mmCIF file of C-alpha atoms in Angstrom:
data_model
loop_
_atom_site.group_PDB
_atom_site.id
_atom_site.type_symbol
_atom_site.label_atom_id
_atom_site.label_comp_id
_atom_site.label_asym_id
_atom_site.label_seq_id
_atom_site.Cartn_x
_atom_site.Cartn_y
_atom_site.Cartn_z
ATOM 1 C CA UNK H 13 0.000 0.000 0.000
ATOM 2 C CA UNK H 14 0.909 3.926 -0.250
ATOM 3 C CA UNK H 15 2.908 3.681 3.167
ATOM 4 C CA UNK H 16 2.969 7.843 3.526
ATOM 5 C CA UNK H 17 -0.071 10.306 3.875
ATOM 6 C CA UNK H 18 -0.186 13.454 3.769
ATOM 7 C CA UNK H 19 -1.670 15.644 7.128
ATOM 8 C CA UNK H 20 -4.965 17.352 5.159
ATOM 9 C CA UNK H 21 -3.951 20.737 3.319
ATOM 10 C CA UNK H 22 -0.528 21.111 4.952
ATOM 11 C CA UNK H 23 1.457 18.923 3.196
ATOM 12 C CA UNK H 24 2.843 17.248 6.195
ATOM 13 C CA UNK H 25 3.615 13.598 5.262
ATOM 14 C CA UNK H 26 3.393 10.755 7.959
ATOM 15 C CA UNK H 27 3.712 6.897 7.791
ATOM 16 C CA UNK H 28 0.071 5.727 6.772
ATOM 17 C CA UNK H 29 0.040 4.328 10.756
ATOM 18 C CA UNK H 30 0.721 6.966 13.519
ATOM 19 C CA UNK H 31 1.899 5.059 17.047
ATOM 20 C CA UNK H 32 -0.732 6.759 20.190
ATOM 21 C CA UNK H 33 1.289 7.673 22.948
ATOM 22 C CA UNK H 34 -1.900 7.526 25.925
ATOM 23 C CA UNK H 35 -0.509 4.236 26.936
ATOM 24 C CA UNK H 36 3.395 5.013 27.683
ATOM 25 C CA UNK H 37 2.055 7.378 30.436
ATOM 26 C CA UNK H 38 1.600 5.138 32.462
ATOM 27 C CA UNK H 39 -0.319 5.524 35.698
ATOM 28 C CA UNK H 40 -2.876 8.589 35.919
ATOM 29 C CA UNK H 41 -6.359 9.580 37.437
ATOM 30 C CA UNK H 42 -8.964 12.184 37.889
ATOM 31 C CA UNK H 43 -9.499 13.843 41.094
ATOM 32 C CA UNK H 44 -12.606 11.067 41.547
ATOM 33 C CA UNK H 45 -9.874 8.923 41.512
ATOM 34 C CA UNK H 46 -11.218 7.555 38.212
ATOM 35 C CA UNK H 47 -7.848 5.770 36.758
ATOM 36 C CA UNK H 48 -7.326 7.344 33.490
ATOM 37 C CA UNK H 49 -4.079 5.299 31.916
ATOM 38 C CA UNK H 50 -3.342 2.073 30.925
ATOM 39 C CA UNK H 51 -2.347 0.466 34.033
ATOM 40 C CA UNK H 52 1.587 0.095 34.977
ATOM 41 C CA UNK H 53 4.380 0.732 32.361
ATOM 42 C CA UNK H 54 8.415 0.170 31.699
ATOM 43 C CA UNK H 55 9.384 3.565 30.891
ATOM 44 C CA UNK H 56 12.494 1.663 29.276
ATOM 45 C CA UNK H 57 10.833 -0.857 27.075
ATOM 46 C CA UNK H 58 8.212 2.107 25.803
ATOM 47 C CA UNK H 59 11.334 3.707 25.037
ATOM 48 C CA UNK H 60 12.466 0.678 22.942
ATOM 49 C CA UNK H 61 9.127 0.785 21.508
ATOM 50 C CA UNK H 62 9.110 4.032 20.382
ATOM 51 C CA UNK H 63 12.834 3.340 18.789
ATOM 52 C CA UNK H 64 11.503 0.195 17.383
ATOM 53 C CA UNK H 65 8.797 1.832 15.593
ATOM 54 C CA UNK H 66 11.404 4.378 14.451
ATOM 55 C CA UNK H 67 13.281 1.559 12.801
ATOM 56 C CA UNK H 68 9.923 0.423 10.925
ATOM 57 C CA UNK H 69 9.266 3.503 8.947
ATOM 58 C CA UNK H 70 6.589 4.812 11.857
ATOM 59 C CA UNK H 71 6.979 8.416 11.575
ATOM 60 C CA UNK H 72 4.125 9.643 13.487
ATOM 61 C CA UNK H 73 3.265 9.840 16.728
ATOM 62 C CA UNK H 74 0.154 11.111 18.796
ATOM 63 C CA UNK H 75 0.366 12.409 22.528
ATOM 64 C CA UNK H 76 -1.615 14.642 24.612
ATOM 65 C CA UNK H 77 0.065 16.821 27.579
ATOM 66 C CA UNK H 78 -2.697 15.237 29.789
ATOM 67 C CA UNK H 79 -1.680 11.564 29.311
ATOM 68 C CA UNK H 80 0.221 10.276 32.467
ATOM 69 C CA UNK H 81 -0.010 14.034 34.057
ATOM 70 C CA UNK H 82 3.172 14.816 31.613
ATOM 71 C CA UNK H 83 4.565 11.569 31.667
ATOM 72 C CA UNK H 84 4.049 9.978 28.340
ATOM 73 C CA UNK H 85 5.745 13.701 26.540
ATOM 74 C CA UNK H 86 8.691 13.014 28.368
ATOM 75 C CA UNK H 87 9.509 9.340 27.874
ATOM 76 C CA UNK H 88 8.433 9.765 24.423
ATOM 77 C CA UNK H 89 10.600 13.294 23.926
ATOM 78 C CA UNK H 90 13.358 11.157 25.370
ATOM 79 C CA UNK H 91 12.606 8.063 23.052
ATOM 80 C CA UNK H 92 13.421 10.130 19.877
ATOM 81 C CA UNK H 93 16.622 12.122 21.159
ATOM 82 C CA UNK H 94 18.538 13.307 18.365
ATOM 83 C CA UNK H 95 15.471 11.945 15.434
ATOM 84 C CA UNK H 96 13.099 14.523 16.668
ATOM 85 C CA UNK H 97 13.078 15.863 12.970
ATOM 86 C CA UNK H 98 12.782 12.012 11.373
ATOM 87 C CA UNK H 99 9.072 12.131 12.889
ATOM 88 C CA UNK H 100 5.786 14.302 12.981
ATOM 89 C CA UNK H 101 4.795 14.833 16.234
ATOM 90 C CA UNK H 102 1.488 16.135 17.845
ATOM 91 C CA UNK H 103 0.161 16.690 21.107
ATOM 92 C CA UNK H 104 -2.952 18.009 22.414
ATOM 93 C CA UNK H 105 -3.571 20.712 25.385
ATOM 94 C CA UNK H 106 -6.993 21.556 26.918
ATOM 95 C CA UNK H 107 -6.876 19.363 30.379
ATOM 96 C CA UNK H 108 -5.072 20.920 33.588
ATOM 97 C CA UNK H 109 -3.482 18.590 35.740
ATOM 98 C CA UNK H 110 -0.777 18.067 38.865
ATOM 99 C CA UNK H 111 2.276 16.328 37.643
ATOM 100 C CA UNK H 112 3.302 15.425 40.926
ATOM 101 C CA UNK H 113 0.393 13.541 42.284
ATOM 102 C CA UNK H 114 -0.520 12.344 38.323
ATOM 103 C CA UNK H 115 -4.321 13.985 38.641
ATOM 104 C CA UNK H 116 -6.451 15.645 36.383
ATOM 105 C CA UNK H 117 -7.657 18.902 38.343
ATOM 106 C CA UNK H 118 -9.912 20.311 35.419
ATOM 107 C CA UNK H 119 -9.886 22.472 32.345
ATOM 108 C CA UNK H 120 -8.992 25.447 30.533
ATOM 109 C CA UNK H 121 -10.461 26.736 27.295
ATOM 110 C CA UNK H 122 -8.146 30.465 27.980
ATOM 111 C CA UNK H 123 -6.104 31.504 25.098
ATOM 112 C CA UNK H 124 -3.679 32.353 28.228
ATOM 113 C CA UNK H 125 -3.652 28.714 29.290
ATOM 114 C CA UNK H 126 -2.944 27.460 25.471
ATOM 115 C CA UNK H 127 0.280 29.537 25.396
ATOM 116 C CA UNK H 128 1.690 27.628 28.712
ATOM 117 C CA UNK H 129 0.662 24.836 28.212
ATOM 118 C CA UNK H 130 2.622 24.660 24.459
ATOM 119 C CA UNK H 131 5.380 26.272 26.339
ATOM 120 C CA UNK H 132 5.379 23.095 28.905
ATOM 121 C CA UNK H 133 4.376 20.431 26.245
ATOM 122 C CA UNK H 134 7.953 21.740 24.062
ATOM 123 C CA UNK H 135 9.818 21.812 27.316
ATOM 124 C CA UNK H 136 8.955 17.858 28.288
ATOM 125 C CA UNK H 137 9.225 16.934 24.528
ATOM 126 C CA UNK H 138 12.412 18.398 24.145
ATOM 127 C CA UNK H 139 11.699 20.521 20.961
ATOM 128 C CA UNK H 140 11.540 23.988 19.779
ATOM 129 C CA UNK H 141 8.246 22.899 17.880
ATOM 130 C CA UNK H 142 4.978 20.787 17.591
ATOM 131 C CA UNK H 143 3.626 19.705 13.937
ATOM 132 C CA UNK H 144 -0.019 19.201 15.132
ATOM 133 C CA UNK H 145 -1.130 21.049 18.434
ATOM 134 C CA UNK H 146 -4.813 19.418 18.755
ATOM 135 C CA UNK H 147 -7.336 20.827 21.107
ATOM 136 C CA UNK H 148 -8.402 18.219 23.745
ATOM 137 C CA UNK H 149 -11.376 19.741 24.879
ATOM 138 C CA UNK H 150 -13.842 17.064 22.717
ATOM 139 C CA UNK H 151 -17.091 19.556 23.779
ATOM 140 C CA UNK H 152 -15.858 23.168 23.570
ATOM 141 C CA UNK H 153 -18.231 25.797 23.334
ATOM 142 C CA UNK H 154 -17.895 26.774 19.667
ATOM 143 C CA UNK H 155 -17.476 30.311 19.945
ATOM 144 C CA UNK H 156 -14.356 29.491 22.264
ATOM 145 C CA UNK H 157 -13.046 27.072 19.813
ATOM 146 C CA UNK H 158 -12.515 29.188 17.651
ATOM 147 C CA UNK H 159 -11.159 31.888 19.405
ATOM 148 C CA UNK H 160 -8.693 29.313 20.218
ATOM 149 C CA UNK H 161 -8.144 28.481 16.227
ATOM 150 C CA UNK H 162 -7.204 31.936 15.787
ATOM 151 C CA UNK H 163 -4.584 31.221 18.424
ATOM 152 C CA UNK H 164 -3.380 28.850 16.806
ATOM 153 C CA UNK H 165 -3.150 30.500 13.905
ATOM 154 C CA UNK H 166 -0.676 32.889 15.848
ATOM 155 C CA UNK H 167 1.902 29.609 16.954
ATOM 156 C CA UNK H 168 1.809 28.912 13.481
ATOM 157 C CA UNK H 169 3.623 32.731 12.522
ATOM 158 C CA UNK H 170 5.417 32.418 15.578
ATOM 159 C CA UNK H 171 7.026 28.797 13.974
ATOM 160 C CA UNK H 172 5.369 27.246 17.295
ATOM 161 C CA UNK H 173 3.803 25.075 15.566
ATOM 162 C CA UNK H 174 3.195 23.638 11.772
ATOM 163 C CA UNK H 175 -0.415 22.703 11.711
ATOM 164 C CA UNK H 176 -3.530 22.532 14.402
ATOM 165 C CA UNK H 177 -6.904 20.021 14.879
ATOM 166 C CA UNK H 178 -9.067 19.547 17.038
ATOM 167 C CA UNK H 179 -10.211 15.746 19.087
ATOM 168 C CA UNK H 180 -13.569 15.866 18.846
ATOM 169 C CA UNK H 181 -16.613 13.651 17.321
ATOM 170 C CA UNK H 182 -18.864 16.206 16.623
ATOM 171 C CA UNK H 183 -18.243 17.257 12.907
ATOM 172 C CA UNK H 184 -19.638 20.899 13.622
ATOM 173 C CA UNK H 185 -17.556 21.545 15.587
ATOM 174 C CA UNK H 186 -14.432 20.038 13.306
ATOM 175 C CA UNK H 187 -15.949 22.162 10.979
ATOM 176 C CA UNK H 188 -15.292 25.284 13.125
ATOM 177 C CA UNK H 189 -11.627 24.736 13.571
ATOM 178 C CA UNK H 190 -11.324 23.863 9.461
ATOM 179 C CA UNK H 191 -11.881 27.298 8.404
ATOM 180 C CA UNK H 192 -8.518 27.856 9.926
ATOM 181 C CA UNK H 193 -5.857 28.518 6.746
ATOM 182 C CA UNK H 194 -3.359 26.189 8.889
ATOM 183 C CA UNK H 195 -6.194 23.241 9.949
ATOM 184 C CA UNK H 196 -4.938 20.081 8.346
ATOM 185 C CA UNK H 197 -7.112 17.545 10.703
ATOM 186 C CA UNK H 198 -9.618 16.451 13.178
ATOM 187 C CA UNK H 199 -9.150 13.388 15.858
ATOM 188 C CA UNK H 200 -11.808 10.884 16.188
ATOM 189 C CA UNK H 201 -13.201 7.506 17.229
ATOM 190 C CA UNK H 202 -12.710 5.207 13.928
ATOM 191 C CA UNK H 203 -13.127 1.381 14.412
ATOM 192 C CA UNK H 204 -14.498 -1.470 12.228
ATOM 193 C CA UNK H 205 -17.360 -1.251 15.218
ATOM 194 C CA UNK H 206 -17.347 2.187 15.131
ATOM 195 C CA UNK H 207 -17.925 4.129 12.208
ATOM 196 C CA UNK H 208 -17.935 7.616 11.764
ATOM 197 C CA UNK H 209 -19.191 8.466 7.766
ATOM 198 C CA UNK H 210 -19.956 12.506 8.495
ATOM 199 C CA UNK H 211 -16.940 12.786 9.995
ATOM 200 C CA UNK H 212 -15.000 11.343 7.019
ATOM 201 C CA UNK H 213 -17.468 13.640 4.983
ATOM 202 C CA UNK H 214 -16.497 16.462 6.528
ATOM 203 C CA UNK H 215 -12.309 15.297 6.480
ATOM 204 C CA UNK H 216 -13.239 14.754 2.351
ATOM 205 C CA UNK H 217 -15.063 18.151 2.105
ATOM 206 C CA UNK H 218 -12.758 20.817 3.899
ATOM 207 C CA UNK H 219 -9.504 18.846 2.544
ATOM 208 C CA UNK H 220 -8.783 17.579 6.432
ATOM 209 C CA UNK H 221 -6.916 14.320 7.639
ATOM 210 C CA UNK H 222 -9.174 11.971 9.617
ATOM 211 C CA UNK H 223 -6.274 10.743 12.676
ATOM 212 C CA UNK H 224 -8.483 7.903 14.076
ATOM 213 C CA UNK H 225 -8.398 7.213 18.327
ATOM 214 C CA UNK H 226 -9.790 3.852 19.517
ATOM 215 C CA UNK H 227 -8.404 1.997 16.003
ATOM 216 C CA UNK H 228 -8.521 -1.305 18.073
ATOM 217 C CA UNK H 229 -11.541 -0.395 20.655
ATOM 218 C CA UNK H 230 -9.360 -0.132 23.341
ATOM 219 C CA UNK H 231 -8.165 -3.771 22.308
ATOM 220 C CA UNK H 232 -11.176 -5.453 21.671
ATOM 221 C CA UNK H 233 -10.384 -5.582 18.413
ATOM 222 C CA UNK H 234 -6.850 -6.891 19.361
ATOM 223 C CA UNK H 235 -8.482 -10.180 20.316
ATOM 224 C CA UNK H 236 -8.728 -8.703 24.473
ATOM 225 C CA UNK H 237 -11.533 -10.098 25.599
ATOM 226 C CA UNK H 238 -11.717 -10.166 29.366
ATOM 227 C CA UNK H 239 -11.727 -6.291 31.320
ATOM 228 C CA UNK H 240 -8.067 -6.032 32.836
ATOM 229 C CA UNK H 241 -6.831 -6.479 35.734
ATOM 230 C CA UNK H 242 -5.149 -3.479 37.067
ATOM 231 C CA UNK H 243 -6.559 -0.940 38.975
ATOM 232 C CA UNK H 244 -4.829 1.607 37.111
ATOM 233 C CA UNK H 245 -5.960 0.170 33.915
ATOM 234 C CA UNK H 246 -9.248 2.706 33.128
ATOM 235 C CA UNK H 247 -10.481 -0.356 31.276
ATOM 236 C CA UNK H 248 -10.712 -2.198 34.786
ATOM 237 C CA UNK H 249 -13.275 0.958 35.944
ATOM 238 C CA UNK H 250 -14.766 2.066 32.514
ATOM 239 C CA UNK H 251 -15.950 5.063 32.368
ATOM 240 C CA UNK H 252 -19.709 5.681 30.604
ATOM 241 C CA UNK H 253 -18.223 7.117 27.524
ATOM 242 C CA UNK H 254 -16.036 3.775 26.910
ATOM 243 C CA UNK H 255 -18.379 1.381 25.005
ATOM 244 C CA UNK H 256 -17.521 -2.412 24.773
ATOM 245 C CA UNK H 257 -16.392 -2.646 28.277
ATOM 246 C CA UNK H 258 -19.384 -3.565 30.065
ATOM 247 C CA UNK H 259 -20.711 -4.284 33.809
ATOM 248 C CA UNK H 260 -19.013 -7.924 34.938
ATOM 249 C CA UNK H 261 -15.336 -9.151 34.495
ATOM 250 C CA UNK H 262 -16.053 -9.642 30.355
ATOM 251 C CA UNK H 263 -16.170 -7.187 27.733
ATOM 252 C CA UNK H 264 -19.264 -6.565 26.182
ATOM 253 C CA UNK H 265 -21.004 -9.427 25.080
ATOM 254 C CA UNK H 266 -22.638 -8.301 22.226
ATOM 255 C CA UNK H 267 -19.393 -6.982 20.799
ATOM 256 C CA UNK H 268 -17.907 -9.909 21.163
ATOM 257 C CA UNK H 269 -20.548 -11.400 19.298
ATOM 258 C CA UNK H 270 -19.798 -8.862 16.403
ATOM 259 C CA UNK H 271 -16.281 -9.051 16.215
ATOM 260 C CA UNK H 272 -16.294 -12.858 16.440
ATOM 261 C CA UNK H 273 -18.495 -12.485 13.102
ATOM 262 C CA UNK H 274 -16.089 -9.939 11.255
ATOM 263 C CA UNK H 275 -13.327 -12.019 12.292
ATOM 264 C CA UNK H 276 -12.865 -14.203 9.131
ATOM 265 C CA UNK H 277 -12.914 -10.960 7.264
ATOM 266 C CA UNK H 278 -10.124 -9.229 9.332
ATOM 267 C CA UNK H 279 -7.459 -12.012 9.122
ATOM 268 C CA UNK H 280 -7.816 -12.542 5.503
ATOM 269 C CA UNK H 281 -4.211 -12.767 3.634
ATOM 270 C CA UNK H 282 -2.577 -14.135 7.148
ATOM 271 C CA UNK H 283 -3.635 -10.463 8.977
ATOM 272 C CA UNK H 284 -4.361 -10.772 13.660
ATOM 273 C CA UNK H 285 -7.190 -9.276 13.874
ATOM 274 C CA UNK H 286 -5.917 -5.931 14.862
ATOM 275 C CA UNK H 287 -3.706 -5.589 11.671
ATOM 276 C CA UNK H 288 -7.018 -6.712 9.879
ATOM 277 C CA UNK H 289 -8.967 -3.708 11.591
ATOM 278 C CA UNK H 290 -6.431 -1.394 10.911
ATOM 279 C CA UNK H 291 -6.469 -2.570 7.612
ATOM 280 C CA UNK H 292 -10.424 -1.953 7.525
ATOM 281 C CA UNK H 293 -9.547 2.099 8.266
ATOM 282 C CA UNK H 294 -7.204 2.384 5.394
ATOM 283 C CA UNK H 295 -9.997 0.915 3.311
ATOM 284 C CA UNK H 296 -12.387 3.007 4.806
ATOM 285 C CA UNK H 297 -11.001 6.392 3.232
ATOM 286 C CA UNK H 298 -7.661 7.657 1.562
ATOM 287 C CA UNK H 299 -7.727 10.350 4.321
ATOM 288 C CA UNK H 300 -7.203 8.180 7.802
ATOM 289 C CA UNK H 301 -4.516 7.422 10.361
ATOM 290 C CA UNK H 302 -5.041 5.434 12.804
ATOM 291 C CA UNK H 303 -3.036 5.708 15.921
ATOM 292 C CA UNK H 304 -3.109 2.503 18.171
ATOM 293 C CA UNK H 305 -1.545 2.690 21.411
ATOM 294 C CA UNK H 306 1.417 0.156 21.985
ATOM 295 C CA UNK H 307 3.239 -0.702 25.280
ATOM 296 C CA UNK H 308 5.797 -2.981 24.115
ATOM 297 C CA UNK H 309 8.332 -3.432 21.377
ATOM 298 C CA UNK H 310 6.185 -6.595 20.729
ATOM 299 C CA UNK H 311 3.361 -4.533 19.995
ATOM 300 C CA UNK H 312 4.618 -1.827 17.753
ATOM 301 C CA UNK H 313 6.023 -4.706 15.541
ATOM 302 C CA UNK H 314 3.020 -6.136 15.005
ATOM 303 C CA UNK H 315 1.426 -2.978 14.398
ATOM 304 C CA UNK H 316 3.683 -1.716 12.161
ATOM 305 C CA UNK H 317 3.259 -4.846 10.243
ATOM 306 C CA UNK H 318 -0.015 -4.593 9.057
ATOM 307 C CA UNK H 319 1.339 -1.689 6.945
ATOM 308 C CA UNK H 320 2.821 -4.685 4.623
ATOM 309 C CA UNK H 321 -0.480 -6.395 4.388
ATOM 310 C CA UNK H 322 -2.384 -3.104 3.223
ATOM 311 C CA UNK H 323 -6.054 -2.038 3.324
ATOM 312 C CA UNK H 324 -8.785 -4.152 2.870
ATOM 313 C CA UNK H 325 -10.595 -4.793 -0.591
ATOM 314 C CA UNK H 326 -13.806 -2.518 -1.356
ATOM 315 C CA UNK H 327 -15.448 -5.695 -1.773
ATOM 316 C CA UNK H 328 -14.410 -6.761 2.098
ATOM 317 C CA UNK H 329 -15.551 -3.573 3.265
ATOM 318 C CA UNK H 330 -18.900 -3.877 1.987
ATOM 319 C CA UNK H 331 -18.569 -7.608 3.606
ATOM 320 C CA UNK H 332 -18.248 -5.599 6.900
ATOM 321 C CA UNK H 333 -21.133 -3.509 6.312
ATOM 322 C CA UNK H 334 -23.687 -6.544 5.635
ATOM 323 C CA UNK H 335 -22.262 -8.665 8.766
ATOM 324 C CA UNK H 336 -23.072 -5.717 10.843
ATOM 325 C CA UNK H 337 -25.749 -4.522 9.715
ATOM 326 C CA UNK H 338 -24.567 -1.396 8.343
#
């Protein structure tokens, strides 16, 4: 397959699979004590990881400030070192947070906060600039959004910054932040389970890139089937918003059900599952990038492999469609 994309109208070009950085963080909650990560990490094997990746022609990579309190833009700021400028990097601000006790304390929409928080998110990264800054705040007022884009607009003549989104599934409110000259994406939920068609619309229409959170459904679709075990896993304690994990010690039934039907589809041509439902995204539209999150060098080499396998057929992707219903 076409192993490069291009960021919307910027003309930024990443690896056709971007590597999400939530998991490397580590350890994290809200001030419920709602655990927000993935449970416990080796800051030395993401590190590997992240090198791995490097090795496999992954040149993109997806954090947020937020994820791990600060943690996950310093392991991965120290992952790249010296090939900082082999990769495209983006991070997202929007969420306040202690970085000594790991907790998120709130939000702020201020243009104010925006400027420190870049300021902190270059300082743990290591780097004089971000490619993407995305705004994290998924339900921002519109008005304030785009006070915000017009912000950003200002870190792009400052050289802040190359390009801005915003992580959000509402495509009005994508739309707001397109109308920005420097807007090359928007962040959303894309999974085989998942779809999001006026989203892509919208990514098709205003000439945006479609970078695609919860590629795997937060690993159902890597074959997990059982909720995990570790209390700082926010899989073990799902919150409402995160479908498939459901009440009991199982993931949802009834997408298990689902998947177990698509699977035949998905590991066509010798593809796991996951590389099968990446593979399903790339099919989906010449705009997307997934970003699964990895934890291991294990992982990111068998992510980065489905990137030899390629997208799915049209003809599989209709397949999908009919299986579930679509």
């Amino acid at each position: 397959m076409e192993i490069t994309r291009t960021l919307g109208r910027s003309g930024i070009e990443v690896s056709a699979l971007g590597f999400g950085c939530w998991a490397i963080g580590g350890e994290w909650q809200g001030a419920d004590g709602q655990p927000l990560g993935w449970g416990k990490v080796d800051d030395e094997e993401s590190v590997r990881a992240v090198r791995r990746a490097l090795d496999l022609g992954i040149t993109f990579f997806d954090t947020a400030d937020t994820y791990g309190a600060g943690h996950s833009e310093r392991v991965l700021g120290r992952a790249l070192g010296k090939r900082r400028d082999d990769v495209v990097l983006a991070t997202k601000w929007g969420n306040v947070f202690d970085e000594d006790t790991r907790t998120l304390t709130g939000s702020d929409h201020t243009p104010g906060y925006a400027r420190r928080a870049l300021t902190a998110s270059l300082e743990r990264l290591g780097t004089d600039h971000i490619d993407l800054y995305q705004l994290h705040l998924s339900d921002l007022e519109p008005g304030h959004a785009a006070e915000l884009r017009d912000l950003c607009e200002e870190f792009v003549r400052e050289g802040l910054i190359r390009a801005y989104a915003w992580s959000t599934d509402d495509p009005a409110r994508a739309a707001v932040f397109a109308e920005g000259e420097h807007c090359a994406a928007v962040q959303h939920a894309l999974n085989v389970m998942q779809d999001a068609p006026d989203m892509l619309a919208l990514c098709a229409e205003s000439g945006l890139a479609s970078v695609n959170r919860s590629p795997l459904a937060m690993g159902l679709l890597a074959g997990k089937r059982q909720r995990p075990q570790d209390a700082g896993d926010i899989r073990s304690k799902p919150p409402a918003w995160l479908q498939g994990f459901g009440d009991g010690a199982s993931a949802d039934p009834q997408w298990l059900a689902r998947i177990d039907a698509l699977k035949e589809i998905l590991t066509s041509e010798g593809r796991t599952l996951a590389q099968g439902a990446l593979a399903w995204i790339w099919a989906r539209s010449p705009r997307t990038v997934p970003i699964p999150g990895f934890r291991s060098v294990a992982q990111a080499e068998q992510n980065a492999s489905a990137l030899e396998k390629g997208p799915l057929t049209a003809e599989q992707v209709t397949e999908v469609d009919r299986v579930l219903g679509r």
